mmCIF file of N, CA and C in Angstrom:
data_model
loop_
_atom_site.group_PDB
_atom_site.id
_atom_site.type_symbol
_atom_site.label_atom_id
_atom_site.label_comp_id
_atom_site.label_asym_id
_atom_site.label_seq_id
_atom_site.Cartn_x
_atom_site.Cartn_y
_atom_site.Cartn_z
ATOM 1 N N MET A 150 -77.279 -6.065 -25.684
ATOM 2 C CA MET A 150 -76.474 -6.816 -26.639
ATOM 3 C C MET A 150 -75.487 -5.899 -27.341
ATOM 4 N N GLU A 151 -75.941 -4.746 -27.811
ATOM 5 C CA GLU A 151 -75.055 -3.784 -28.483
ATOM 6 C C GLU A 151 -74.000 -3.267 -27.508
ATOM 7 N N GLU A 152 -74.405 -3.087 -26.246
ATOM 8 C CA GLU A 152 -73.470 -2.597 -25.237
ATOM 9 C C GLU A 152 -72.332 -3.602 -25.035
ATOM 10 N N GLN A 153 -72.649 -4.915 -25.006
ATOM 11 C CA GLN A 153 -71.634 -5.947 -24.842
ATOM 12 C C GLN A 153 -70.698 -5.969 -26.050
ATOM 13 N N LYS A 154 -71.236 -5.841 -27.267
ATOM 14 C CA LYS A 154 -70.406 -5.813 -28.470
ATOM 15 C C LYS A 154 -69.442 -4.641 -28.419
ATOM 16 N N SER A 155 -69.935 -3.489 -27.933
ATOM 17 C CA SER A 155 -69.090 -2.308 -27.821
ATOM 18 C C SER A 155 -67.950 -2.558 -26.824
ATOM 19 N N LYS A 156 -68.263 -3.172 -25.680
ATOM 20 C CA LYS A 156 -67.242 -3.497 -24.679
ATOM 21 C C LYS A 156 -66.215 -4.476 -25.243
ATOM 22 N N ASP A 157 -66.707 -5.504 -25.964
ATOM 23 C CA ASP A 157 -65.807 -6.487 -26.560
ATOM 24 C C ASP A 157 -64.877 -5.826 -27.570
ATOM 25 N N ALA A 158 -65.425 -4.926 -28.391
ATOM 26 C CA ALA A 158 -64.622 -4.227 -29.392
ATOM 27 C C ALA A 158 -63.548 -3.384 -28.723
ATOM 28 N N LYS A 159 -63.895 -2.711 -27.623
ATOM 29 C CA LYS A 159 -62.907 -1.903 -26.897
ATOM 30 C C LYS A 159 -61.814 -2.782 -26.310
ATOM 31 N N ASN A 160 -62.187 -3.948 -25.758
ATOM 32 C CA ASN A 160 -61.195 -4.859 -25.185
ATOM 33 C C ASN A 160 -60.248 -5.379 -26.261
ATOM 34 N N ILE A 161 -60.782 -5.744 -27.420
ATOM 35 C CA ILE A 161 -59.952 -6.218 -28.511
ATOM 36 C C ILE A 161 -59.026 -5.111 -28.979
ATOM 37 N N SER A 162 -59.558 -3.908 -29.107
ATOM 38 C CA SER A 162 -58.768 -2.772 -29.562
ATOM 39 C C SER A 162 -57.644 -2.460 -28.582
ATOM 40 N N SER A 163 -57.944 -2.436 -27.284
ATOM 41 C CA SER A 163 -56.904 -2.122 -26.300
ATOM 42 C C SER A 163 -55.906 -3.264 -26.182
ATOM 43 N N ASP A 164 -56.355 -4.514 -26.331
ATOM 44 C CA ASP A 164 -55.443 -5.650 -26.278
ATOM 45 C C ASP A 164 -54.447 -5.616 -27.435
ATOM 46 N N ALA A 165 -54.859 -5.082 -28.576
ATOM 47 C CA ALA A 165 -53.983 -5.003 -29.743
ATOM 48 C C ALA A 165 -52.839 -4.022 -29.518
ATOM 49 N N GLN A 166 -52.927 -3.191 -28.495
ATOM 50 C CA GLN A 166 -51.872 -2.222 -28.198
ATOM 51 C C GLN A 166 -50.916 -2.691 -27.110
ATOM 52 N N VAL A 167 -51.238 -3.818 -26.456
ATOM 53 C CA VAL A 167 -50.372 -4.338 -25.405
ATOM 54 C C VAL A 167 -49.067 -4.806 -26.042
ATOM 55 N N PRO A 168 -47.918 -4.298 -25.576
ATOM 56 C CA PRO A 168 -46.642 -4.735 -26.160
ATOM 57 C C PRO A 168 -46.318 -6.161 -25.741
ATOM 58 N N LYS A 169 -46.384 -7.090 -26.712
ATOM 59 C CA LYS A 169 -46.128 -8.497 -26.389
ATOM 60 C C LYS A 169 -45.860 -9.303 -27.653
ATOM 61 N N VAL A 170 -45.370 -10.519 -27.448
ATOM 62 C CA VAL A 170 -45.186 -11.477 -28.527
ATOM 63 C C VAL A 170 -46.544 -12.086 -28.856
ATOM 64 N N THR A 171 -46.829 -12.228 -30.157
ATOM 65 C CA THR A 171 -48.096 -12.822 -30.587
ATOM 66 C C THR A 171 -47.894 -14.139 -31.346
ATOM 67 N N GLY A 172 -46.664 -14.502 -31.639
ATOM 68 C CA GLY A 172 -46.405 -15.749 -32.348
ATOM 69 C C GLY A 172 -44.960 -15.836 -32.790
ATOM 70 N N ILE A 173 -44.653 -16.872 -33.529
ATOM 71 C CA ILE A 173 -43.306 -17.049 -34.072
ATOM 72 C C ILE A 173 -43.341 -16.675 -35.545
ATOM 73 N N GLY A 174 -42.437 -15.791 -35.933
ATOM 74 C CA GLY A 174 -42.376 -15.332 -37.317
ATOM 75 C C GLY A 174 -41.304 -16.028 -38.129
ATOM 76 N N GLY A 175 -40.332 -16.643 -37.449
ATOM 77 C CA GLY A 175 -39.281 -17.307 -38.207
ATOM 78 C C GLY A 175 -38.353 -18.128 -37.344
ATOM 79 N N ILE A 176 -37.762 -19.115 -37.966
ATOM 80 C CA ILE A 176 -36.756 -19.961 -37.327
ATOM 81 C C ILE A 176 -35.542 -19.944 -38.246
ATOM 82 N N PHE A 177 -34.408 -19.524 -37.697
ATOM 83 C CA PHE A 177 -33.177 -19.391 -38.467
ATOM 84 C C PHE A 177 -32.093 -20.217 -37.792
ATOM 85 N N PHE A 178 -31.304 -20.916 -38.586
ATOM 86 C CA PHE A 178 -30.260 -21.758 -38.004
ATOM 87 C C PHE A 178 -29.056 -21.838 -38.933
ATOM 88 N N PHE A 179 -27.898 -22.159 -38.342
ATOM 89 C CA PHE A 179 -26.677 -22.288 -39.112
ATOM 90 C C PHE A 179 -26.606 -23.646 -39.808
ATOM 91 N N SER A 180 -25.951 -23.657 -40.959
ATOM 92 C CA SER A 180 -25.733 -24.869 -41.734
ATOM 93 C C SER A 180 -24.301 -24.859 -42.247
ATOM 94 N N GLU A 181 -23.646 -26.013 -42.193
ATOM 95 C CA GLU A 181 -22.282 -26.142 -42.725
ATOM 96 C C GLU A 181 -22.280 -26.006 -44.246
ATOM 97 N N ASP A 182 -23.310 -26.572 -44.895
ATOM 98 C CA ASP A 182 -23.401 -26.586 -46.352
ATOM 99 C C ASP A 182 -24.828 -26.208 -46.741
ATOM 100 N N LEU A 183 -25.050 -24.922 -47.072
ATOM 101 C CA LEU A 183 -26.397 -24.431 -47.341
ATOM 102 C C LEU A 183 -27.121 -25.222 -48.421
ATOM 103 N N GLN A 184 -26.484 -25.424 -49.553
ATOM 104 C CA GLN A 184 -27.164 -26.107 -50.654
ATOM 105 C C GLN A 184 -27.527 -27.537 -50.284
ATOM 106 N N LYS A 185 -26.622 -28.225 -49.629
ATOM 107 C CA LYS A 185 -26.882 -29.601 -49.215
ATOM 108 C C LYS A 185 -28.055 -29.639 -48.218
ATOM 109 N N THR A 186 -28.077 -28.705 -47.298
ATOM 110 C CA THR A 186 -29.158 -28.634 -46.312
ATOM 111 C C THR A 186 -30.486 -28.353 -46.998
ATOM 112 N N ARG A 187 -30.498 -27.354 -47.878
ATOM 113 C CA ARG A 187 -31.733 -27.024 -48.595
ATOM 114 C C ARG A 187 -32.215 -28.207 -49.415
ATOM 115 N N ASP A 188 -31.297 -28.864 -50.129
ATOM 116 C CA ASP A 188 -31.664 -30.020 -50.949
ATOM 117 C C ASP A 188 -32.243 -31.150 -50.095
ATOM 118 N N TRP A 189 -31.620 -31.406 -48.957
ATOM 119 C CA TRP A 189 -32.091 -32.486 -48.080
ATOM 120 C C TRP A 189 -33.519 -32.219 -47.626
ATOM 121 N N TYR A 190 -33.793 -31.005 -47.157
ATOM 122 C CA TYR A 190 -35.135 -30.683 -46.672
ATOM 123 C C TYR A 190 -36.171 -30.696 -47.799
ATOM 124 N N THR A 191 -35.767 -30.295 -48.993
ATOM 125 C CA THR A 191 -36.690 -30.335 -50.134
ATOM 126 C C THR A 191 -36.971 -31.785 -50.531
ATOM 127 N N GLN A 192 -35.919 -32.578 -50.671
ATOM 128 C CA GLN A 192 -36.063 -33.961 -51.107
ATOM 129 C C GLN A 192 -36.798 -34.823 -50.088
ATOM 130 N N ASN A 193 -36.455 -34.669 -48.819
ATOM 131 C CA ASN A 193 -36.988 -35.571 -47.801
ATOM 132 C C ASN A 193 -38.262 -35.084 -47.124
ATOM 133 N N LEU A 194 -38.426 -33.796 -46.997
ATOM 134 C CA LEU A 194 -39.599 -33.274 -46.295
ATOM 135 C C LEU A 194 -40.488 -32.415 -47.174
ATOM 136 N N GLY A 195 -40.093 -32.224 -48.431
ATOM 137 C CA GLY A 195 -40.932 -31.465 -49.360
ATOM 138 C C GLY A 195 -40.967 -29.976 -49.090
ATOM 139 N N ILE A 196 -39.981 -29.459 -48.365
ATOM 140 C CA ILE A 196 -39.942 -28.026 -48.066
ATOM 141 C C ILE A 196 -39.374 -27.298 -49.275
ATOM 142 N N GLU A 197 -40.191 -26.484 -49.895
ATOM 143 C CA GLU A 197 -39.802 -25.730 -51.088
ATOM 144 C C GLU A 197 -39.129 -24.428 -50.674
ATOM 145 N N MET A 198 -37.996 -24.121 -51.268
ATOM 146 C CA MET A 198 -37.262 -22.896 -50.967
ATOM 147 C C MET A 198 -37.661 -21.783 -51.928
ATOM 148 N N ASN A 199 -37.679 -20.549 -51.418
ATOM 149 C CA ASN A 199 -37.959 -19.400 -52.281
ATOM 150 C C ASN A 199 -36.641 -18.831 -52.818
ATOM 151 N N ASP A 200 -36.715 -17.704 -53.507
ATOM 152 C CA ASP A 200 -35.523 -17.104 -54.113
ATOM 153 C C ASP A 200 -34.465 -16.693 -53.098
ATOM 154 N N TRP A 201 -34.845 -16.526 -51.846
ATOM 155 C CA TRP A 201 -33.916 -16.095 -50.801
ATOM 156 C C TRP A 201 -33.365 -17.279 -50.021
ATOM 157 N N GLY A 202 -33.714 -18.495 -50.427
ATOM 158 C CA GLY A 202 -33.192 -19.681 -49.756
ATOM 159 C C GLY A 202 -33.917 -20.032 -48.481
ATOM 160 N N SER A 203 -35.141 -19.562 -48.350
ATOM 161 C CA SER A 203 -35.929 -19.902 -47.179
ATOM 162 C C SER A 203 -37.281 -20.455 -47.614
ATOM 163 N N ALA A 204 -38.015 -20.949 -46.667
ATOM 164 C CA ALA A 204 -39.357 -21.462 -46.920
ATOM 165 C C ALA A 204 -40.345 -20.631 -46.112
ATOM 166 N N SER A 205 -41.516 -20.409 -46.674
ATOM 167 C CA SER A 205 -42.576 -19.678 -45.970
ATOM 168 C C SER A 205 -43.743 -20.619 -45.732
ATOM 169 N N PHE A 206 -44.191 -20.654 -44.498
ATOM 170 C CA PHE A 206 -45.357 -21.454 -44.134
ATOM 171 C C PHE A 206 -46.466 -20.494 -43.736
ATOM 172 N N GLU A 207 -47.611 -20.601 -44.390
ATOM 173 C CA GLU A 207 -48.732 -19.716 -44.081
ATOM 174 C C GLU A 207 -49.766 -20.451 -43.249
ATOM 175 N N SER A 208 -50.410 -19.693 -42.355
ATOM 176 C CA SER A 208 -51.468 -20.238 -41.511
ATOM 177 C C SER A 208 -52.447 -19.120 -41.186
ATOM 178 N N ARG A 209 -53.596 -19.497 -40.688
ATOM 179 C CA ARG A 209 -54.605 -18.516 -40.275
ATOM 180 C C ARG A 209 -54.613 -18.422 -38.756
ATOM 181 N N ALA A 210 -54.863 -17.224 -38.267
ATOM 182 C CA ALA A 210 -54.979 -17.015 -36.829
ATOM 183 C C ALA A 210 -56.270 -17.676 -36.341
ATOM 184 N N ILE A 211 -56.202 -18.391 -35.252
ATOM 185 C CA ILE A 211 -57.372 -19.097 -34.723
ATOM 186 C C ILE A 211 -58.486 -18.129 -34.363
ATOM 187 N N ASP A 212 -58.140 -17.026 -33.712
ATOM 188 C CA ASP A 212 -59.172 -16.089 -33.254
ATOM 189 C C ASP A 212 -59.486 -14.996 -34.276
ATOM 190 N N ARG A 213 -58.752 -14.949 -35.396
ATOM 191 C CA ARG A 213 -59.011 -13.974 -36.460
ATOM 192 C C ARG A 213 -58.795 -14.685 -37.798
ATOM 193 N N ALA A 214 -59.781 -15.471 -38.203
ATOM 194 C CA ALA A 214 -59.633 -16.352 -39.364
ATOM 195 C C ALA A 214 -59.277 -15.611 -40.650
ATOM 196 N N GLN A 215 -59.603 -14.334 -40.726
ATOM 197 C CA GLN A 215 -59.276 -13.572 -41.932
ATOM 198 C C GLN A 215 -57.792 -13.208 -41.995
ATOM 199 N N GLU A 216 -57.100 -13.325 -40.879
ATOM 200 C CA GLU A 216 -55.682 -12.960 -40.807
ATOM 201 C C GLU A 216 -54.801 -14.130 -41.218
ATOM 202 N N ILE A 217 -53.960 -13.905 -42.209
ATOM 203 C CA ILE A 217 -53.019 -14.931 -42.656
ATOM 204 C C ILE A 217 -51.637 -14.579 -42.109
ATOM 205 N N ASN A 218 -51.047 -15.524 -41.387
ATOM 206 C CA ASN A 218 -49.709 -15.344 -40.829
ATOM 207 C C ASN A 218 -48.721 -16.200 -41.604
ATOM 208 N N SER A 219 -47.466 -15.818 -41.528
ATOM 209 C CA SER A 219 -46.440 -16.634 -42.167
ATOM 210 C C SER A 219 -45.292 -16.861 -41.199
ATOM 211 N N LEU A 220 -44.628 -17.982 -41.381
ATOM 212 C CA LEU A 220 -43.454 -18.327 -40.608
ATOM 213 C C LEU A 220 -42.337 -18.587 -41.609
ATOM 214 N N GLU A 221 -41.223 -17.910 -41.425
ATOM 215 C CA GLU A 221 -40.064 -18.089 -42.304
ATOM 216 C C GLU A 221 -39.119 -19.104 -41.667
ATOM 217 N N TRP A 222 -38.657 -20.024 -42.470
ATOM 218 C CA TRP A 222 -37.721 -21.054 -42.049
ATOM 219 C C TRP A 222 -36.494 -20.909 -42.936
ATOM 220 N N THR A 223 -35.339 -20.575 -42.331
ATOM 221 C CA THR A 223 -34.182 -20.239 -43.155
ATOM 222 C C THR A 223 -32.875 -20.777 -42.583
ATOM 223 N N PRO A 224 -32.168 -21.601 -43.364
ATOM 224 C CA PRO A 224 -30.804 -21.946 -42.971
ATOM 225 C C PRO A 224 -29.848 -20.827 -43.405
ATOM 226 N N PHE A 225 -28.860 -20.533 -42.578
ATOM 227 C CA PHE A 225 -27.825 -19.544 -42.875
ATOM 228 C C PHE A 225 -26.478 -20.243 -42.896
ATOM 229 N N LYS A 226 -25.547 -19.729 -43.666
ATOM 230 C CA LYS A 226 -24.188 -20.251 -43.684
ATOM 231 C C LYS A 226 -23.596 -20.116 -42.282
ATOM 232 N N LYS A 227 -23.016 -21.195 -41.778
ATOM 233 C CA LYS A 227 -22.431 -21.178 -40.437
ATOM 234 C C LYS A 227 -21.506 -19.981 -40.284
ATOM 235 N N GLY A 228 -21.695 -19.227 -39.188
ATOM 236 C CA GLY A 228 -20.879 -18.057 -38.909
ATOM 237 C C GLY A 228 -21.402 -16.762 -39.506
ATOM 238 N N ASP A 229 -22.543 -16.798 -40.193
ATOM 239 C CA ASP A 229 -23.100 -15.587 -40.804
ATOM 240 C C ASP A 229 -23.236 -14.480 -39.753
ATOM 241 N N ASP A 230 -22.837 -13.275 -40.122
ATOM 242 C CA ASP A 230 -22.862 -12.138 -39.203
ATOM 243 C C ASP A 230 -24.271 -11.740 -38.761
ATOM 244 N N TYR A 231 -25.296 -12.207 -39.466
ATOM 245 C CA TYR A 231 -26.665 -11.827 -39.107
ATOM 246 C C TYR A 231 -27.012 -12.266 -37.683
ATOM 247 N N PHE A 232 -26.361 -13.309 -37.190
ATOM 248 C CA PHE A 232 -26.621 -13.792 -35.831
ATOM 249 C C PHE A 232 -25.811 -13.025 -34.775
ATOM 250 N N SER A 233 -24.820 -12.255 -35.195
ATOM 251 C CA SER A 233 -23.943 -11.529 -34.263
ATOM 252 C C SER A 233 -24.740 -10.513 -33.450
ATOM 253 N N PRO A 234 -24.395 -10.317 -32.203
ATOM 254 C CA PRO A 234 -23.211 -10.810 -31.500
ATOM 255 C C PRO A 234 -23.391 -12.187 -30.860
ATOM 256 N N SER A 235 -24.497 -12.866 -31.113
ATOM 257 C CA SER A 235 -24.738 -14.188 -30.538
ATOM 258 C C SER A 235 -23.753 -15.215 -31.081
ATOM 259 N N LYS A 236 -23.426 -16.176 -30.265
ATOM 260 C CA LYS A 236 -22.574 -17.304 -30.672
ATOM 261 C C LYS A 236 -23.420 -18.570 -30.827
ATOM 262 N N LYS A 237 -24.727 -18.437 -30.728
ATOM 263 C CA LYS A 237 -25.632 -19.591 -30.795
ATOM 264 C C LYS A 237 -25.811 -20.052 -32.235
ATOM 265 N N GLU A 238 -26.291 -21.272 -32.401
ATOM 266 C CA GLU A 238 -26.484 -21.898 -33.705
ATOM 267 C C GLU A 238 -27.842 -21.559 -34.328
ATOM 268 N N TYR A 239 -28.659 -20.810 -33.617
ATOM 269 C CA TYR A 239 -30.011 -20.523 -34.094
ATOM 270 C C TYR A 239 -30.445 -19.128 -33.662
ATOM 271 N N MET A 240 -31.498 -18.657 -34.284
ATOM 272 C CA MET A 240 -32.146 -17.406 -33.880
ATOM 273 C C MET A 240 -33.640 -17.560 -34.185
ATOM 274 N N ILE A 241 -34.463 -17.071 -33.306
ATOM 275 C CA ILE A 241 -35.910 -17.120 -33.514
ATOM 276 C C ILE A 241 -36.424 -15.709 -33.721
ATOM 277 N N ASN A 242 -37.323 -15.574 -34.679
ATOM 278 C CA ASN A 242 -38.010 -14.316 -34.943
ATOM 279 C C ASN A 242 -39.388 -14.438 -34.299
ATOM 280 N N TYR A 243 -39.689 -13.524 -33.390
ATOM 281 C CA TYR A 243 -41.013 -13.498 -32.757
ATOM 282 C C TYR A 243 -41.845 -12.394 -33.380
ATOM 283 N N ARG A 244 -43.076 -12.735 -33.730
ATOM 284 C CA ARG A 244 -44.036 -11.749 -34.219
ATOM 285 C C ARG A 244 -44.566 -11.021 -32.978
ATOM 286 N N VAL A 245 -44.597 -9.683 -33.038
ATOM 287 C CA VAL A 245 -45.018 -8.887 -31.885
ATOM 288 C C VAL A 245 -46.053 -7.840 -32.294
ATOM 289 N N GLN A 246 -46.683 -7.285 -31.310
ATOM 290 C CA GLN A 246 -47.536 -6.118 -31.535
ATOM 291 C C GLN A 246 -46.999 -4.983 -30.674
ATOM 292 N N ASN A 247 -47.148 -3.767 -31.173
ATOM 293 C CA ASN A 247 -46.665 -2.561 -30.492
ATOM 294 C C ASN A 247 -45.171 -2.672 -30.179
ATOM 295 N N ILE A 248 -44.374 -2.772 -31.232
ATOM 296 C CA ILE A 248 -42.935 -2.974 -31.080
ATOM 297 C C ILE A 248 -42.272 -1.823 -30.319
ATOM 298 N N GLU A 249 -42.748 -0.602 -30.542
ATOM 299 C CA GLU A 249 -42.168 0.538 -29.823
ATOM 300 C C GLU A 249 -42.416 0.400 -28.324
ATOM 301 N N GLY A 250 -43.639 0.042 -27.942
ATOM 302 C CA GLY A 250 -43.958 -0.158 -26.527
ATOM 303 C C GLY A 250 -43.166 -1.302 -25.926
ATOM 304 N N LEU A 251 -42.975 -2.361 -26.708
ATOM 305 C CA LEU A 251 -42.219 -3.511 -26.221
ATOM 306 C C LEU A 251 -40.750 -3.140 -26.011
ATOM 307 N N VAL A 252 -40.163 -2.407 -26.955
ATOM 308 C CA VAL A 252 -38.767 -1.990 -26.805
ATOM 309 C C VAL A 252 -38.617 -1.107 -25.565
ATOM 310 N N SER A 253 -39.556 -0.216 -25.341
ATOM 311 C CA SER A 253 -39.524 0.637 -24.157
ATOM 312 C C SER A 253 -39.559 -0.207 -22.878
ATOM 313 N N LYS A 254 -40.438 -1.184 -22.851
ATOM 314 C CA LYS A 254 -40.550 -2.085 -21.694
ATOM 315 C C LYS A 254 -39.253 -2.860 -21.490
ATOM 316 N N LEU A 255 -38.680 -3.365 -22.582
ATOM 317 C CA LEU A 255 -37.440 -4.132 -22.499
ATOM 318 C C LEU A 255 -36.287 -3.275 -21.996
ATOM 319 N N GLN A 256 -36.219 -2.024 -22.463
ATOM 320 C CA GLN A 256 -35.173 -1.112 -21.994
ATOM 321 C C GLN A 256 -35.301 -0.889 -20.490
ATOM 322 N N LYS A 257 -36.529 -0.691 -20.024
ATOM 323 C CA LYS A 257 -36.760 -0.497 -18.585
ATOM 324 C C LYS A 257 -36.349 -1.720 -17.785
ATOM 325 N N ASN A 258 -36.478 -2.914 -18.401
ATOM 326 C CA ASN A 258 -36.113 -4.157 -17.726
ATOM 327 C C ASN A 258 -34.627 -4.498 -17.865
ATOM 328 N N GLY A 259 -33.860 -3.627 -18.529
ATOM 329 C CA GLY A 259 -32.430 -3.830 -18.655
ATOM 330 C C GLY A 259 -32.026 -4.815 -19.743
ATOM 331 N N VAL A 260 -32.933 -5.127 -20.664
ATOM 332 C CA VAL A 260 -32.628 -6.049 -21.763
ATOM 333 C C VAL A 260 -31.730 -5.341 -22.772
ATOM 334 N N THR A 261 -30.741 -6.057 -23.306
ATOM 335 C CA THR A 261 -29.843 -5.501 -24.310
ATOM 336 C C THR A 261 -30.574 -5.389 -25.644
ATOM 337 N N ILE A 262 -30.656 -4.160 -26.154
ATOM 338 C CA ILE A 262 -31.245 -3.887 -27.460
ATOM 339 C C ILE A 262 -30.062 -3.757 -28.419
ATOM 340 N N VAL A 263 -29.977 -4.618 -29.427
ATOM 341 C CA VAL A 263 -28.820 -4.683 -30.317
ATOM 342 C C VAL A 263 -28.806 -3.531 -31.314
ATOM 343 N N ASP A 264 -29.970 -3.150 -31.820
ATOM 344 C CA ASP A 264 -30.045 -2.109 -32.843
ATOM 345 C C ASP A 264 -31.331 -1.306 -32.645
ATOM 346 N N SER A 265 -31.553 -0.339 -33.496
ATOM 347 C CA SER A 265 -32.786 0.437 -33.400
ATOM 348 C C SER A 265 -33.839 -0.186 -34.326
ATOM 349 N N ILE A 266 -35.078 0.189 -34.122
ATOM 350 C CA ILE A 266 -36.176 -0.340 -34.927
ATOM 351 C C ILE A 266 -35.998 0.094 -36.381
ATOM 352 N N SER A 267 -36.051 -0.883 -37.285
ATOM 353 C CA SER A 267 -35.983 -0.628 -38.725
ATOM 354 C C SER A 267 -37.367 -0.881 -39.314
ATOM 355 N N THR A 268 -37.766 -0.025 -40.253
ATOM 356 C CA THR A 268 -39.088 -0.145 -40.863
ATOM 357 C C THR A 268 -38.955 -0.470 -42.349
ATOM 358 N N TYR A 269 -39.716 -1.461 -42.785
ATOM 359 C CA TYR A 269 -39.761 -1.892 -44.184
ATOM 360 C C TYR A 269 -41.232 -1.973 -44.609
ATOM 361 N N SER A 270 -41.472 -2.231 -45.869
ATOM 362 C CA SER A 270 -42.841 -2.316 -46.370
ATOM 363 C C SER A 270 -43.622 -3.467 -45.735
ATOM 364 N N TYR A 271 -42.935 -4.473 -45.219
ATOM 365 C CA TYR A 271 -43.577 -5.653 -44.642
ATOM 366 C C TYR A 271 -43.523 -5.680 -43.110
ATOM 367 N N GLY A 272 -43.014 -4.604 -42.489
ATOM 368 C CA GLY A 272 -43.046 -4.544 -41.037
ATOM 369 C C GLY A 272 -41.846 -3.859 -40.416
ATOM 370 N N LYS A 273 -41.838 -3.879 -39.090
ATOM 371 C CA LYS A 273 -40.763 -3.272 -38.301
ATOM 372 C C LYS A 273 -39.981 -4.380 -37.604
ATOM 373 N N PHE A 274 -38.664 -4.162 -37.484
ATOM 374 C CA PHE A 274 -37.776 -5.157 -36.880
ATOM 375 C C PHE A 274 -36.849 -4.503 -35.864
ATOM 376 N N VAL A 275 -36.476 -5.282 -34.863
ATOM 377 C CA VAL A 275 -35.435 -4.902 -33.921
ATOM 378 C C VAL A 275 -34.857 -6.196 -33.356
ATOM 379 N N HIS A 276 -33.607 -6.136 -32.919
ATOM 380 C CA HIS A 276 -32.938 -7.311 -32.361
ATOM 381 C C HIS A 276 -32.565 -7.057 -30.910
ATOM 382 N N ILE A 277 -32.740 -8.093 -30.102
ATOM 383 C CA ILE A 277 -32.407 -8.024 -28.680
ATOM 384 C C ILE A 277 -31.585 -9.259 -28.323
ATOM 385 N N MET A 278 -31.035 -9.261 -27.109
ATOM 386 C CA MET A 278 -30.297 -10.424 -26.604
ATOM 387 C C MET A 278 -30.997 -10.930 -25.353
ATOM 388 N N ASP A 279 -31.138 -12.261 -25.250
ATOM 389 C CA ASP A 279 -31.681 -12.805 -24.015
ATOM 390 C C ASP A 279 -30.557 -12.935 -22.995
ATOM 391 N N GLU A 280 -30.876 -13.411 -21.807
ATOM 392 C CA GLU A 280 -29.886 -13.449 -20.729
ATOM 393 C C GLU A 280 -28.771 -14.470 -20.952
ATOM 394 N N GLU A 281 -28.961 -15.393 -21.922
ATOM 395 C CA GLU A 281 -27.924 -16.378 -22.217
ATOM 396 C C GLU A 281 -27.134 -16.046 -23.474
ATOM 397 N N GLY A 282 -27.347 -14.833 -24.012
ATOM 398 C CA GLY A 282 -26.584 -14.401 -25.175
ATOM 399 C C GLY A 282 -27.151 -14.836 -26.518
ATOM 400 N N THR A 283 -28.422 -15.204 -26.546
ATOM 401 C CA THR A 283 -29.075 -15.583 -27.798
ATOM 402 C C THR A 283 -29.701 -14.345 -28.422
ATOM 403 N N LYS A 284 -29.356 -14.087 -29.664
ATOM 404 C CA LYS A 284 -29.955 -12.961 -30.382
ATOM 405 C C LYS A 284 -31.382 -13.347 -30.767
ATOM 406 N N ILE A 285 -32.300 -12.422 -30.574
ATOM 407 C CA ILE A 285 -33.715 -12.622 -30.880
ATOM 408 C C ILE A 285 -34.142 -11.508 -31.814
ATOM 409 N N GLU A 286 -34.878 -11.867 -32.849
ATOM 410 C CA GLU A 286 -35.423 -10.875 -33.783
ATOM 411 C C GLU A 286 -36.895 -10.664 -33.464
ATOM 412 N N LEU A 287 -37.279 -9.407 -33.290
ATOM 413 C CA LEU A 287 -38.683 -9.060 -33.062
ATOM 414 C C LEU A 287 -39.208 -8.408 -34.326
ATOM 415 N N TRP A 288 -40.406 -8.815 -34.741
ATOM 416 C CA TRP A 288 -41.007 -8.338 -35.997
ATOM 417 C C TRP A 288 -42.457 -7.980 -35.764
ATOM 418 N N GLU A 289 -42.780 -6.734 -36.088
ATOM 419 C CA GLU A 289 -44.182 -6.313 -36.075
ATOM 420 C C GLU A 289 -44.630 -6.224 -37.537
ATOM 421 N N PRO A 290 -45.384 -7.228 -38.001
ATOM 422 C CA PRO A 290 -45.787 -7.231 -39.400
ATOM 423 C C PRO A 290 -46.797 -6.131 -39.700
ATOM 424 N N VAL A 291 -46.842 -5.747 -40.964
ATOM 425 C CA VAL A 291 -47.879 -4.825 -41.426
ATOM 426 C C VAL A 291 -49.133 -5.652 -41.592
ATOM 427 N N LEU A 292 -50.194 -5.251 -40.937
ATOM 428 C CA LEU A 292 -51.447 -6.014 -41.029
ATOM 429 C C LEU A 292 -52.435 -5.325 -41.945
#
């Protein structure tokens, strides 16, 4: 029994190092009128905005109930440079593990890396482009 627990712990530990997406960290989209959009979603769907003009939704991981995840939902002013060089109306933030390993894998696969990994108190970020020109934000949260 102890031997199986040890094997399971090793598998979980090694799986945590696999460079991959583990969930969605945010949904960002353009809006013609930010205040009107925010007001509509608050009034009609009860989505409360924070000081940065976005909403945070918290949830627990199914396989790690002690882990609390969040998803950011944010409208941006149409044409905001944060989406550049993409011309798309939206951007998705994917929560990842082992961001350095993932960036290395993506570089080997010829994926366009827009910037270098930035580190903040709440995690590491990098932006990439998919094959259709959609900018994607990758985020490795601090756990």
